[in-house]
Amino acid sequence: MIKYNHLVANCLIFYNVFSLSHIIQEYIQEGNEYNEELLAYLSPYVTAHVNRFDIYQIDSNRKPPNLSFEVLRVV
């Protein structure tokens, strides 16, 4: 049995992981320094500001960006 609420929640978490990873990689590539203690506080689990009942426009012709499965190495 598929639990659709869990599926949607997992999709949101996956999207947030992708977005956070992309933003952090760009930040590091720009030569910025980062605090690993602050990175430890980031979480892809959203508990606020999720509008479940809004109308969302989906562009089915848009190609998704390439995923990078490279692990971020904290120095």
CSV table of C-alpha atoms in Angstrom, one decimal:
chain,number,residue,atom,x,y,z
A,1,MET,CA,0.0,0.0,0.0
A,2,ILE,CA,1.4,3.4,-1.0
A,3,LYS,CA,1.2,6.1,1.6
A,4,TYR,CA,0.9,9.2,-0.6
A,5,ASN,CA,1.5,11.6,2.3
A,6,HIS,CA,4.8,9.9,2.9
A,7,LEU,CA,5.6,10.0,-0.8
A,8,VAL,CA,4.9,13.8,-1.0
A,9,ALA,CA,6.9,14.4,2.1
A,10,ASN,CA,9.9,12.4,0.8
A,11,CYS,CA,9.7,14.3,-2.5
A,12,LEU,CA,9.9,17.6,-0.6
A,13,ILE,CA,12.8,16.5,1.4
A,14,PHE,CA,14.6,15.2,-1.7
A,15,TYR,CA,14.1,18.6,-3.4
A,16,ASN,CA,15.3,20.4,-0.3
A,17,VAL,CA,18.4,18.3,-0.1
A,18,PHE,CA,19.1,19.0,-3.8
A,19,SER,CA,18.6,22.7,-3.4
A,20,LEU,CA,20.7,23.0,-0.2
A,21,SER,CA,23.5,21.0,-1.8
A,22,HIS,CA,23.4,23.1,-4.9
A,23,ILE,CA,23.5,26.4,-3.0
A,24,ILE,CA,26.3,25.2,-0.7
A,25,GLN,CA,28.4,24.0,-3.6
A,26,GLU,CA,28.0,27.4,-5.4
A,27,TYR,CA,28.9,29.2,-2.2
A,28,ILE,CA,32.1,27.2,-1.8
A,29,GLN,CA,33.1,27.4,-5.5
A,30,GLU,CA,32.8,31.2,-5.2
A,31,GLY,CA,35.7,31.0,-2.7
A,32,ASN,CA,33.6,31.7,0.4
A,33,GLU,CA,34.5,30.2,3.7
A,34,TYR,CA,31.9,28.4,5.7
A,35,ASN,CA,31.4,27.3,9.2
A,36,GLU,CA,30.9,23.5,9.6
A,37,GLU,CA,29.1,24.0,12.9
A,38,LEU,CA,26.4,26.2,11.1
A,39,LEU,CA,26.1,23.6,8.3
A,40,ALA,CA,25.3,21.0,10.9
A,41,TYR,CA,22.1,23.0,11.8
A,42,LEU,CA,20.8,22.8,8.2
A,43,SER,CA,17.9,20.4,7.7
A,44,PRO,CA,16.0,19.4,4.6
A,45,TYR,CA,13.0,18.6,6.8
A,46,VAL,CA,10.5,21.5,6.5
A,47,THR,CA,8.0,22.0,9.2
A,48,ALA,CA,6.7,25.5,8.4
A,49,HIS,CA,5.7,27.5,5.4
A,50,VAL,CA,4.5,24.6,3.3
A,51,ASN,CA,1.3,25.6,1.4
A,52,ARG,CA,-0.4,22.2,0.8
A,53,PHE,CA,-3.5,23.7,-0.8
A,54,ASP,CA,-2.1,26.1,-3.3
A,55,ILE,CA,-2.3,25.7,-7.1
A,56,TYR,CA,1.1,24.9,-8.5
A,57,GLN,CA,2.1,25.3,-12.2
A,58,ILE,CA,4.1,22.4,-13.5
A,59,ASP,CA,6.2,22.8,-16.6
A,60,SER,CA,6.4,19.3,-18.0
A,61,ASN,CA,8.7,20.4,-20.8
A,62,ARG,CA,11.4,21.7,-18.4
A,63,LYS,CA,14.4,19.4,-18.1
A,64,PRO,CA,15.6,18.7,-14.5
A,65,PRO,CA,19.1,19.8,-13.7
A,66,ASN,CA,21.9,17.2,-13.5
A,67,LEU,CA,22.3,15.6,-10.1
A,68,SER,CA,25.7,15.5,-8.5
A,69,PHE,CA,26.2,12.6,-6.2
A,70,GLU,CA,29.6,13.9,-5.0
A,71,VAL,CA,29.9,14.0,-1.3
A,72,LEU,CA,30.7,17.4,0.3
A,73,ARG,CA,34.0,17.1,2.1
A,74,VAL,CA,34.2,19.3,5.1
A,75,VAL,CA,37.8,20.3,5.8
